[in-house]
Every structure is written in C-alpha cells, then in structure tokens.
Short mmCIF file of C-alpha atoms in Angstrom, two decimals:
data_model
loop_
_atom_site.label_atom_id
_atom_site.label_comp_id
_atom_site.label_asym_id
_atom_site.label_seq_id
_atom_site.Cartn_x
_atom_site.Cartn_y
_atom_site.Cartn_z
CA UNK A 1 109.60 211.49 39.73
CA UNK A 2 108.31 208.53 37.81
CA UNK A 3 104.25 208.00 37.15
CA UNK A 4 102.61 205.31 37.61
CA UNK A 5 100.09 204.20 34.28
CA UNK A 6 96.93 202.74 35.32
CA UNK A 7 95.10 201.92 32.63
CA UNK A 8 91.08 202.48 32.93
CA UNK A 9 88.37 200.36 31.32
CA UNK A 10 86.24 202.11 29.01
CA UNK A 11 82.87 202.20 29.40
CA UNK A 12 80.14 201.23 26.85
CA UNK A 13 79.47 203.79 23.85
CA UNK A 14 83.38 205.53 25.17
CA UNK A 15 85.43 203.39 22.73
CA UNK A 16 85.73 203.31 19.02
CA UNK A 17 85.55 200.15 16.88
CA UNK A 18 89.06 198.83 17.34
CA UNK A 19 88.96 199.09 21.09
CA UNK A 20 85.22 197.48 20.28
CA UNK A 21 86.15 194.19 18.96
CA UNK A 22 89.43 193.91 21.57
CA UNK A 23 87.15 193.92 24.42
CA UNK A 24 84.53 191.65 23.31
CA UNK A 25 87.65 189.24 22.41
CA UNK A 26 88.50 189.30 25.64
CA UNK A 27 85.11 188.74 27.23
CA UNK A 28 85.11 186.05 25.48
CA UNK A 29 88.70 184.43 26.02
CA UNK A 30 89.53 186.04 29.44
CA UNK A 31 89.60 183.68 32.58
CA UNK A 32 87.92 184.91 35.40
CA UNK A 33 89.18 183.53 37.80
CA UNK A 34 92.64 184.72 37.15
CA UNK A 35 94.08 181.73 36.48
CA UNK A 36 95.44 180.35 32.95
CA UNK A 37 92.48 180.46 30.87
CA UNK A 38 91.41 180.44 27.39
CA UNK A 39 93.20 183.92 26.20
CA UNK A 40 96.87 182.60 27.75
CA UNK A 41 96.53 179.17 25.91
CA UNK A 42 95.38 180.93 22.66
CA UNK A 43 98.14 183.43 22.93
CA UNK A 44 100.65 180.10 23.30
CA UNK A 45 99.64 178.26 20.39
CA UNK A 46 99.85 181.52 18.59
CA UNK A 47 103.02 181.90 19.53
CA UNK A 48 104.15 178.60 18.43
CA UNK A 49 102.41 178.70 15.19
CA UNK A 50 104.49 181.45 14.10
CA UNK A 51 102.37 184.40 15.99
CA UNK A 52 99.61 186.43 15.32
CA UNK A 53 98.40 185.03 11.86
CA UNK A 54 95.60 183.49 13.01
CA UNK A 55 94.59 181.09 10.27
CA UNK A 56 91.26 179.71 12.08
CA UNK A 57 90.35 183.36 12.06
CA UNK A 58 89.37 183.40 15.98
CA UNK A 59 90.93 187.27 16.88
CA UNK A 60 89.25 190.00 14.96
CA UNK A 61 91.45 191.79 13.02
CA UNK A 62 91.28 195.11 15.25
CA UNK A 63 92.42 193.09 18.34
CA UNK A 64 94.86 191.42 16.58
CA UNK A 65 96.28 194.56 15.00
CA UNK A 66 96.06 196.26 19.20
CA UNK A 67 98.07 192.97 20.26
CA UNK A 68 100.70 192.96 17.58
CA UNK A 69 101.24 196.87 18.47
CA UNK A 70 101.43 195.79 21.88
CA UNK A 71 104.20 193.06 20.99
CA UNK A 72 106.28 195.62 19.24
CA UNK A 73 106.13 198.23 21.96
CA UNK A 74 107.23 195.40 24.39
CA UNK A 75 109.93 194.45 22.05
CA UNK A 76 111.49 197.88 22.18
CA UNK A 77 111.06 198.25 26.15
CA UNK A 78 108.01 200.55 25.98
CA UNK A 79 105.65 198.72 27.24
CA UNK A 80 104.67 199.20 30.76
CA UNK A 81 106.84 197.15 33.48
CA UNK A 82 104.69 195.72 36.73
CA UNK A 83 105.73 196.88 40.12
CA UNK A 84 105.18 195.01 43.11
CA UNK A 85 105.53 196.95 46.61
CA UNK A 86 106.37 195.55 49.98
CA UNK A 87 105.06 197.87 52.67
CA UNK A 88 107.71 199.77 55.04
CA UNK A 89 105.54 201.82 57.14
CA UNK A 90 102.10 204.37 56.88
CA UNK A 91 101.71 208.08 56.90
CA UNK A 92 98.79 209.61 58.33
CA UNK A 93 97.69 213.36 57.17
CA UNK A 94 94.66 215.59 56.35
CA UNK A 95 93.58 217.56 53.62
CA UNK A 96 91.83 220.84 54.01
CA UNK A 97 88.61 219.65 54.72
CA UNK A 98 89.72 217.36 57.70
CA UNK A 99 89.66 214.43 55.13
CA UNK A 100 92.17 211.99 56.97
CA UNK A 101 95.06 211.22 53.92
CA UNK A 102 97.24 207.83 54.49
CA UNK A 103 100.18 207.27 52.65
CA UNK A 104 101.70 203.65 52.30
CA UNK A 105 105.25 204.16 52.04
CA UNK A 106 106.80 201.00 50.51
CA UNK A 107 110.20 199.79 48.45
CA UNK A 108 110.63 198.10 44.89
CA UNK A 109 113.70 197.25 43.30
CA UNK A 110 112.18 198.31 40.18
CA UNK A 111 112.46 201.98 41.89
CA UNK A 112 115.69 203.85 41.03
CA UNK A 113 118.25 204.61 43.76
CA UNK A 114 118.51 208.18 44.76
CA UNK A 115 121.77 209.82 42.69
CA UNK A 116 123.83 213.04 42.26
CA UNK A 117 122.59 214.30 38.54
CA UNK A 118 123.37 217.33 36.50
CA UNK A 119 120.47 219.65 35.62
CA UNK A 120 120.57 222.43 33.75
CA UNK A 121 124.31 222.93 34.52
CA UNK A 122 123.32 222.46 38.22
CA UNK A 123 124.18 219.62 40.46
CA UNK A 124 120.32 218.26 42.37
CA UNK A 125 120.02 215.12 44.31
CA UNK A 126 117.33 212.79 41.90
CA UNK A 127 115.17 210.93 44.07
CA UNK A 128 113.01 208.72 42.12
CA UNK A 129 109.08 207.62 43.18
CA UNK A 130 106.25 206.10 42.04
CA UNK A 131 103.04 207.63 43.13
CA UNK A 132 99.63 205.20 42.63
CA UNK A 133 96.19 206.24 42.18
CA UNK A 134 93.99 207.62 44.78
CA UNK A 135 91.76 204.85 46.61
CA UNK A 136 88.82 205.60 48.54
CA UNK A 137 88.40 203.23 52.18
CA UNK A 138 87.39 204.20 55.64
CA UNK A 139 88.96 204.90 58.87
CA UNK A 140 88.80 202.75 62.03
CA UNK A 141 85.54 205.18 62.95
CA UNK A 142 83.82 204.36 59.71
CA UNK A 143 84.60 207.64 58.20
CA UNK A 144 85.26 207.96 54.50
CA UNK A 145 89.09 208.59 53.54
CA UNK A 146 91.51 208.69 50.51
CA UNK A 147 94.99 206.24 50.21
CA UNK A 148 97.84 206.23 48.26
CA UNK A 149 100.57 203.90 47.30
CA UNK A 150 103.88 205.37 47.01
CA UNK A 151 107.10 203.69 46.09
CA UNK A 152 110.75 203.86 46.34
CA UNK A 153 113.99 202.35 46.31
CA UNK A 154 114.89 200.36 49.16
CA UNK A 155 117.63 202.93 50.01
CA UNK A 156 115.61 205.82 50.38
CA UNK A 157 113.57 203.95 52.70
CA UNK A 158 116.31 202.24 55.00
CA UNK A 159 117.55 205.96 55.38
CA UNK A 160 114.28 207.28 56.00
CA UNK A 161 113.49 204.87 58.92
CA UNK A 162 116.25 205.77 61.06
CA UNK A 163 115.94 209.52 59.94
CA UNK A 164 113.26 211.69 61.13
CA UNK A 165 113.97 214.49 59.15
CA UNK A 166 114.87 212.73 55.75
CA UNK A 167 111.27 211.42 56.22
CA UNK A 168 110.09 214.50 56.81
CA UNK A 169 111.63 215.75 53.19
CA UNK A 170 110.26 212.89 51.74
CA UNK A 171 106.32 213.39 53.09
CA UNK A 172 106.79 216.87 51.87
CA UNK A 173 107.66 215.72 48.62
CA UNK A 174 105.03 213.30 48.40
CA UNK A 175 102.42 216.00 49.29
CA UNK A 176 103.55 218.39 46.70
CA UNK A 177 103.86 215.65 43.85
CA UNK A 178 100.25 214.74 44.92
CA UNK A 179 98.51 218.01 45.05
CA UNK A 180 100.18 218.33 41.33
CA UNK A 181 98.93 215.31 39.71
CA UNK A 182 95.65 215.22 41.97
CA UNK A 183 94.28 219.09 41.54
CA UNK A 184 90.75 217.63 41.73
CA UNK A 185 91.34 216.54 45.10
CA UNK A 186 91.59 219.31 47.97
CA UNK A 187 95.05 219.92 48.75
CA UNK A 188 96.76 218.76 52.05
CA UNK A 189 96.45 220.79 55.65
CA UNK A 190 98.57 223.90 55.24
CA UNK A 191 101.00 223.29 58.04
CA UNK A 192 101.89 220.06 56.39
CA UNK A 193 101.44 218.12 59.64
CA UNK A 194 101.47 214.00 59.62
CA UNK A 195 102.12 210.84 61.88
CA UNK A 196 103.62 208.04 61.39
CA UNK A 197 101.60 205.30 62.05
CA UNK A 198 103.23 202.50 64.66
CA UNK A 199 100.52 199.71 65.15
CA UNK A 200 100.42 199.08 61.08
CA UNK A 201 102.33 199.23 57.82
CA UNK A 202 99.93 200.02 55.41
CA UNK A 203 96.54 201.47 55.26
CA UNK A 204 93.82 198.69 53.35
CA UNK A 205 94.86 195.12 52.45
CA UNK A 206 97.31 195.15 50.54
CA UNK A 207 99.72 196.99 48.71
CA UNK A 208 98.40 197.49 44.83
CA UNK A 209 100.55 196.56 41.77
CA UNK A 210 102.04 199.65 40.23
CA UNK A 211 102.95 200.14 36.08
CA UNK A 212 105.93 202.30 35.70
CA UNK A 213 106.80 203.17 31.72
CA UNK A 214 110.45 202.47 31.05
CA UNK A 215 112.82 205.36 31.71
CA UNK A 216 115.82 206.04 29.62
CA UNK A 217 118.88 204.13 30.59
CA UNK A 218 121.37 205.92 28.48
CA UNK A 219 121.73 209.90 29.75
CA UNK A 220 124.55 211.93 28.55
CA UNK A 221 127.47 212.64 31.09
CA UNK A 222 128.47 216.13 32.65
CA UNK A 223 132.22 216.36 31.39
CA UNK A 224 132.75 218.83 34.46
CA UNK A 225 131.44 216.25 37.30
CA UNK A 226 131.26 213.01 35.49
CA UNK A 227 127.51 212.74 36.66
CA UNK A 228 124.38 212.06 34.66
CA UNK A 229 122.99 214.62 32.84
CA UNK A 230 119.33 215.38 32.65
CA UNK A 231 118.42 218.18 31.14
CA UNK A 232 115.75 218.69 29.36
CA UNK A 233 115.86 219.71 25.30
CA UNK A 234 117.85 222.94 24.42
CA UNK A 235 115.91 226.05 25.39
CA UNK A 236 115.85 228.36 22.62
CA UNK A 237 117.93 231.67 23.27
CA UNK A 238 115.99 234.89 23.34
CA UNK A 239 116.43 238.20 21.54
CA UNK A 240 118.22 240.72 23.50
CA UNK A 241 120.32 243.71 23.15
CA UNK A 242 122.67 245.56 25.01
CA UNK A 243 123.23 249.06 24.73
CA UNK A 244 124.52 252.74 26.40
CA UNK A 245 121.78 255.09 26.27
CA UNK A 246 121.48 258.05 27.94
CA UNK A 247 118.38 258.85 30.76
CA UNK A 248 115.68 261.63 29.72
CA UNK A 249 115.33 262.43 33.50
CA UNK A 250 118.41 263.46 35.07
CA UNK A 251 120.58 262.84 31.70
CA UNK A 252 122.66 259.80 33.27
CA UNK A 253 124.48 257.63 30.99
CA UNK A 254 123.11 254.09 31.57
CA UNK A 255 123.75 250.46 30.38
CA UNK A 256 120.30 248.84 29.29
CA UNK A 257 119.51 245.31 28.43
CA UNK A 258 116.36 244.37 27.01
CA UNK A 259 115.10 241.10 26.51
CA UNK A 260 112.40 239.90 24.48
CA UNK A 261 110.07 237.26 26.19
CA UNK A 262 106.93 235.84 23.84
CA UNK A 263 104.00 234.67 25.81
CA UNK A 264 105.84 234.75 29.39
CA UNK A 265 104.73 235.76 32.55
CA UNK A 266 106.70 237.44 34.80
CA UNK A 267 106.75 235.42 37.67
CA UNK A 268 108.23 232.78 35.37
CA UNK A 269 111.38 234.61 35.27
CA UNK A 270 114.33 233.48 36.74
CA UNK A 271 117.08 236.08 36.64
CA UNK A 272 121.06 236.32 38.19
CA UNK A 273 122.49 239.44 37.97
CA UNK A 274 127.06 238.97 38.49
CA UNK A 275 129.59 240.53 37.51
CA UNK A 276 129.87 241.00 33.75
CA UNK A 277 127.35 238.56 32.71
CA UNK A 278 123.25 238.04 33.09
CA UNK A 279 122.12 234.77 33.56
CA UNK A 280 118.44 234.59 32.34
CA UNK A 281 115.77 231.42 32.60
CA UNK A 282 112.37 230.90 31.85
CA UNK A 283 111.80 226.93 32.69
CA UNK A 284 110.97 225.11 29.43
CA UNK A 285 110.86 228.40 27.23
CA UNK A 286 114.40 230.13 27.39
CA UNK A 287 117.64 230.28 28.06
CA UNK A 288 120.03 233.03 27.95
CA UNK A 289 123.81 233.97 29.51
CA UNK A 290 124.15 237.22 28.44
CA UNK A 291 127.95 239.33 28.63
CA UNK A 292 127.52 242.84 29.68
CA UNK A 293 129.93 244.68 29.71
CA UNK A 294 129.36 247.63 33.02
CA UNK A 295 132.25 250.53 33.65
CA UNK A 296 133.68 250.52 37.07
CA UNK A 297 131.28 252.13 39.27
CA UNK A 298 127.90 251.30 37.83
CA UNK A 299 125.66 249.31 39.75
CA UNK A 300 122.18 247.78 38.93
CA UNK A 301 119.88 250.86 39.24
CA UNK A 302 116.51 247.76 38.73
CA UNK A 303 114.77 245.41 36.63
CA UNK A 304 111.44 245.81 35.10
CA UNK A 305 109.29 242.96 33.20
CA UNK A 306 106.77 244.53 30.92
CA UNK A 307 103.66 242.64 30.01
CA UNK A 308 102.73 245.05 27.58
CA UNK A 309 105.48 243.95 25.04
CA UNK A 310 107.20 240.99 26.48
CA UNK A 311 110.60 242.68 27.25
CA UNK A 312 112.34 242.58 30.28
CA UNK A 313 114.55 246.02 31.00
CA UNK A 314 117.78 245.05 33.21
CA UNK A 315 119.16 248.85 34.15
CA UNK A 316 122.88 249.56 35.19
CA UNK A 317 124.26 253.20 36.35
CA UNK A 318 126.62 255.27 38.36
CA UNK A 319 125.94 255.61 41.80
CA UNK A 320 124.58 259.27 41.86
CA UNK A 321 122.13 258.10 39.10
CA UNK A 322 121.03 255.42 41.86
CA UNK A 323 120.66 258.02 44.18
CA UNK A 324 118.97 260.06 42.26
CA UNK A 325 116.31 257.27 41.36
CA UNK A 326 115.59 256.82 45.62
CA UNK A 327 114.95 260.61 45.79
CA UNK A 328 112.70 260.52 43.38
CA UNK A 329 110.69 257.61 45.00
CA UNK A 330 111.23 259.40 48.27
CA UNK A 331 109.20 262.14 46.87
CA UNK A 332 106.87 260.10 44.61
CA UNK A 333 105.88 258.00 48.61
CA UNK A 334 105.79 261.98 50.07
CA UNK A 335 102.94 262.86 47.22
CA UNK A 336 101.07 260.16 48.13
CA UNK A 337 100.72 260.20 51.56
CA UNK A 338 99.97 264.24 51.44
CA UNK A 339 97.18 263.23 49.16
CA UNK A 340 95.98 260.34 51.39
CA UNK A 341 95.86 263.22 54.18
CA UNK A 342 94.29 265.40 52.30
CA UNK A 343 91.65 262.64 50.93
CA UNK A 344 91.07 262.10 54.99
CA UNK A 345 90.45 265.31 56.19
CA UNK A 346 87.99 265.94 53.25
CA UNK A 347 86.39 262.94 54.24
CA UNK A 348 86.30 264.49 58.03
CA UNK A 349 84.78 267.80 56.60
CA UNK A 350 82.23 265.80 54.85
CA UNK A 351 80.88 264.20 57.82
CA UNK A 352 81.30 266.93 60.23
CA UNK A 353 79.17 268.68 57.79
CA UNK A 354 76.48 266.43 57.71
CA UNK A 355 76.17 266.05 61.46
CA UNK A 356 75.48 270.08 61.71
CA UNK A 357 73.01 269.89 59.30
CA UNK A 358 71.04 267.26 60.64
CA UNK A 359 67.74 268.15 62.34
CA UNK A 360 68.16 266.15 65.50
CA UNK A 361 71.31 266.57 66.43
CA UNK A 362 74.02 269.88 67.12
CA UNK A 363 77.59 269.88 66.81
CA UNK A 364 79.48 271.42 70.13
CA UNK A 365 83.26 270.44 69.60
CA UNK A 366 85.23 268.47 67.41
CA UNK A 367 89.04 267.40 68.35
CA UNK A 368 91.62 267.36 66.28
CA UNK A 369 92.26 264.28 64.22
CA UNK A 370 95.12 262.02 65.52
CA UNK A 371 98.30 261.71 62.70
CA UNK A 372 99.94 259.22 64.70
CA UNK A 373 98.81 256.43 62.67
CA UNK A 374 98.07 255.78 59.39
CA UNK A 375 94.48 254.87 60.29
CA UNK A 376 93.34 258.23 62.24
CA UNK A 377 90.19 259.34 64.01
CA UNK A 378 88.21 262.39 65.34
CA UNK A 379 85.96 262.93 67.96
CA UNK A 380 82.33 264.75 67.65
CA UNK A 381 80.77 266.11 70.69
CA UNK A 382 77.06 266.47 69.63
CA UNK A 383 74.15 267.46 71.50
CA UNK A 384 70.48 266.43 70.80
CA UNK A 385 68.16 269.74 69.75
CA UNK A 386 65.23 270.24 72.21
CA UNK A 387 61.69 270.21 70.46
CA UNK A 388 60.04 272.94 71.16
CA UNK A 389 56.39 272.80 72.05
#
C-alpha cells in the first residue's frame, strides 16, 4: 500500500527559525492567486543565474538552505511526485456511530498495476493504493460526514467495475488500511456493509491532488518464480535448541525444542509444525526453520509460549505419552467440576440456612437441586410464621 504525504502548515510559535524565515519568504513572494507570481519568476532567474546564490541577497539563508535540500532530494527522485485522480465511482458506508463514510474510488497512472510478488518466500498478489486524508462535508440531509480519496491503477478499477466481488475485496481492503492509519477516527460498521453509489462518481467537488513518495524501482528477483521480491530486511534468527529429555511425570522419552523470543508476545507467533522441520515467524522480529529430527512414531504432544522467560516449548512423543497427557487433563476437567459441585451445594446449604433462621419466614421442603445443567437450581417451599398475639 502506498501513503499519500500531505504536508500541513505550521502554525505560529510551532516552527523553529529555519522553517521561520521560509515561510515569511514565501508570504512575501507567493502569488495568491495561483498563478505565476513573484516566487516562480524569482526561482527562474535563479535558475539561470547559476541557482541558488543569490547575490542581491533577497532569500534568507534558512530558506535558501530548505530549497537547495529540496533540489537535491528532487534530483535523486525523493521528492514527493503529484497525483492527479479521475473519479470511477463512490462508496457509501458507516462507521460505528452511524457516521455515513464515502469513499471516492478513482484511477492514476501514477498508481502501480496489481502484480504476482514474492514475500517472505511466499507468492501474494501486490495491489498497490493511495489512500488521501480524511475530509469533513455533509450529506444531502445536511448531516456532518467524513470522505476519502482513494486511488488505483486503472486496472484494478476496470476489473472492479464489472466484478462485484473483486470490489467487494477491494472496499474491505480500503476499510482495514483506513481504520490503521486513521485510529482516531471510529472504526467502520462491523458487518462491513456499503453501497455503491449510482447517481454520482464522487462525493464533494472534486477529486483532491494526492503526493505519493517514490517507491523503489529496482527489487531483487525470486530465482524460484522469476517474480519480484519484497521482503523486508533479514530477520535475525533466534536461539533455540533441540534436545531428548526424558518426562518427570510418566518417565516418557520426549523431543523438546525451545526457543528463545526477547520482548514477544505470544499472539505474535507464527508457527508450522511438518515433518522434520519447524518453521517459526515473528513478523519483523524473527525468523527461524528449524530441523528436528522426531523417531518414527512420535507425534507433537503441544506447544507452550511462556511469557515468563520468552521461550517457546515445541513438545514431540510417542503415542502412549500423548495418551497419557489427555488422561491426565481428563482428570484435571473431572477435579474441577467436582469442586464446582461441591462449591454449589455449599452455596445451597448457605442459603437454605439462612432462610430457617429468619424470623418471618419457615422452611417446609426443599427439592433436590437439578445436575442437568451446568447452571442448576433448587426449590424452597417456605411458609410465613404466624404472630402470635
């Protein structure tokens, strides 16, 4: 996914003393208007003077320095390129709070095709976007709500016209993207419901101008496919070992590898268990393929992450250790529902006991508590005490 750079104006007593001088040189230079003004015919007699020397001494020296950094990021293709959408069709949504969300769906050249790519040794379908900023505008009832730009190759749009359910992978897409760059915002409806919009192209008046940074045009090539490659850097392999120990509680003789995972999460683990080998991820942090070598028979008895330490435990063993493992979790699931019963019908006791010793009231029968259910109940028969006079 590419981002969009829109660059924000400062405001007064925000910016230090370069940024200072650059803006007061163009308050003073800058046409209005938006035509050629004073800045664009200073800039061209710069330029043929032999650039930014500025002899008369009319740029101050920290706008001058901003501009000539500006020059040499352009020079080298970083600077950012202009984008100019033309509107395909409009997606109509709502967030949360039953905010109405459109999306103007449009195409630019500038966008990359869609394209078979190598990532992380896997082959994924890159499908390349340009998301603008959230603009606030009102409905057709007045009420307040929230548009966004969104840009893509003319191919991915052509395809998504005449298919319903491409578009549908595409909105989706959008909507995640959005709720990941916009986590201010309140995310989109839950069911992910939209419309397509038929009486209009684009929500507002126009579609805004976009500034994409330049992406990378050189990416290595997957020898195996002969697609591009993007991966990301080299994930750094983690410390592991692989041993045969043998079990404390039933004496099995077990494989065991354990992994050491520095400030990781569990959830962040990826993990593929085949034959002979453990494949082991943690997106941006590690990478491991791991040989492990199991004797015939053994299967994977679990896997345990412990936060405590950062390890992660893979387990492999013969099939009676397995079933010795499910007994004991039979029995440990046995324990606890004898002392969940046992919990309940002290809690019964409790409260039968307090009814008979209540002044007002006195017990005749109670019925025996139902076990059908994991939720059971008993019933009191209780009779109020006469007063006597």
């Amino acid at each position: 996914v590419r981002e969009s750079k829109h660059s924000t104006m400062p405001q007064e007593g925000q910016f230090n003393e370069n940024q200072a001088a650059f803006f007061e040189f163009l308050n003073t230079h800058y046409n209005k208007d938006g035509g050629d003004g004073a800045l664009s015919n200073l800039l061209n007699d710069l330029e043929e003077d032999g650039g930014l020397n500025d002899p008369a001494g009319e740029i101050p020296k920290a706008a001058q320095k901003i501009m000539e950094e500006a020059q040499a990021k352009a020079a080298k293709g970083e600077a950012p390129v202009s984008v100019k959408g033309e509107s395909v069709m409009c997606i109509k949504t709502w967030d949360v709070d039953g905010k109405k969300v459109f999306f103007n769906l449009g195409t630019s050249v500038k966008i990359d095709a869609p394209e078979l790519v190598v990532r992380d040794g896997e082959e994924q379908t890159r499908l390349p976007m340009s998301l603008g900023p959230s603009m606030d505008d009102v409905d057709g009832k007045g009420e307040a709500c929230l548009v966004f730009d969104v840009l893509f190759n003319p191919v991915t749009m052509k395809d998504a016209e005449v298919d319903m359910q491409f578009l549908n992978f595409i909105v989706q897409m959008i909507m995640i993207r959005l709720e990941e760059k916009h986590a201010d915002l309140p995310a989109i409806n839950s069911s992910r419901k939209f419309r397509r919009l038929k009486q209009k192209n684009f929500k507002g008046r126009q579609l805004a101008d976009q500034y994409l940074m330049p992406q990378p045009l050189m990416r290595g090539i997957d020898e195996e496919t002969g697609l591009r490659d993007f991966s990301g850097p080299e994930l750094a392999e983690p410390c592991f070992r692989v041993g045969n120990v043998t079990r404390k509680s039933d004496g099995a003789k077990v494989v065991r590898l354990r992994a050491e995972l520095p400030d990781v999460q569990g959830d962040e683990i990826e993990l593929r268990i085949l034959e002979g080998r453990c494949t082991l991820l943690v997106p941006g942090k590690y990478k491991a393929s791991i040989p492990v070598e199991v004797p015939t028979g053994f299967v994977v008895l679990g896997s345990r992450f412990h936060s405590e330490n950062y390890t992660l435990t893979v387990v492999w063993g013969p099939q009676h250790a397995k079933e010795f493992d499910e007994e004991q979790q039979t029995k440990r699931m046995e324990e606890l529902k004898k002392a969940e019963e046992e919990q309940r019908l002290k809690l019964t006791n409790e409260i039968a006991f307090s009814l008979c010793t209540c002044d007002d009231l006195s017990l005749i029968h109670i019925s025996e508590p139902t076990r059908l259910l994991s939720i059971s109940y008993a019933v009191f028969c209780l009779k109020k005490k006469k007063k006597k006079t």
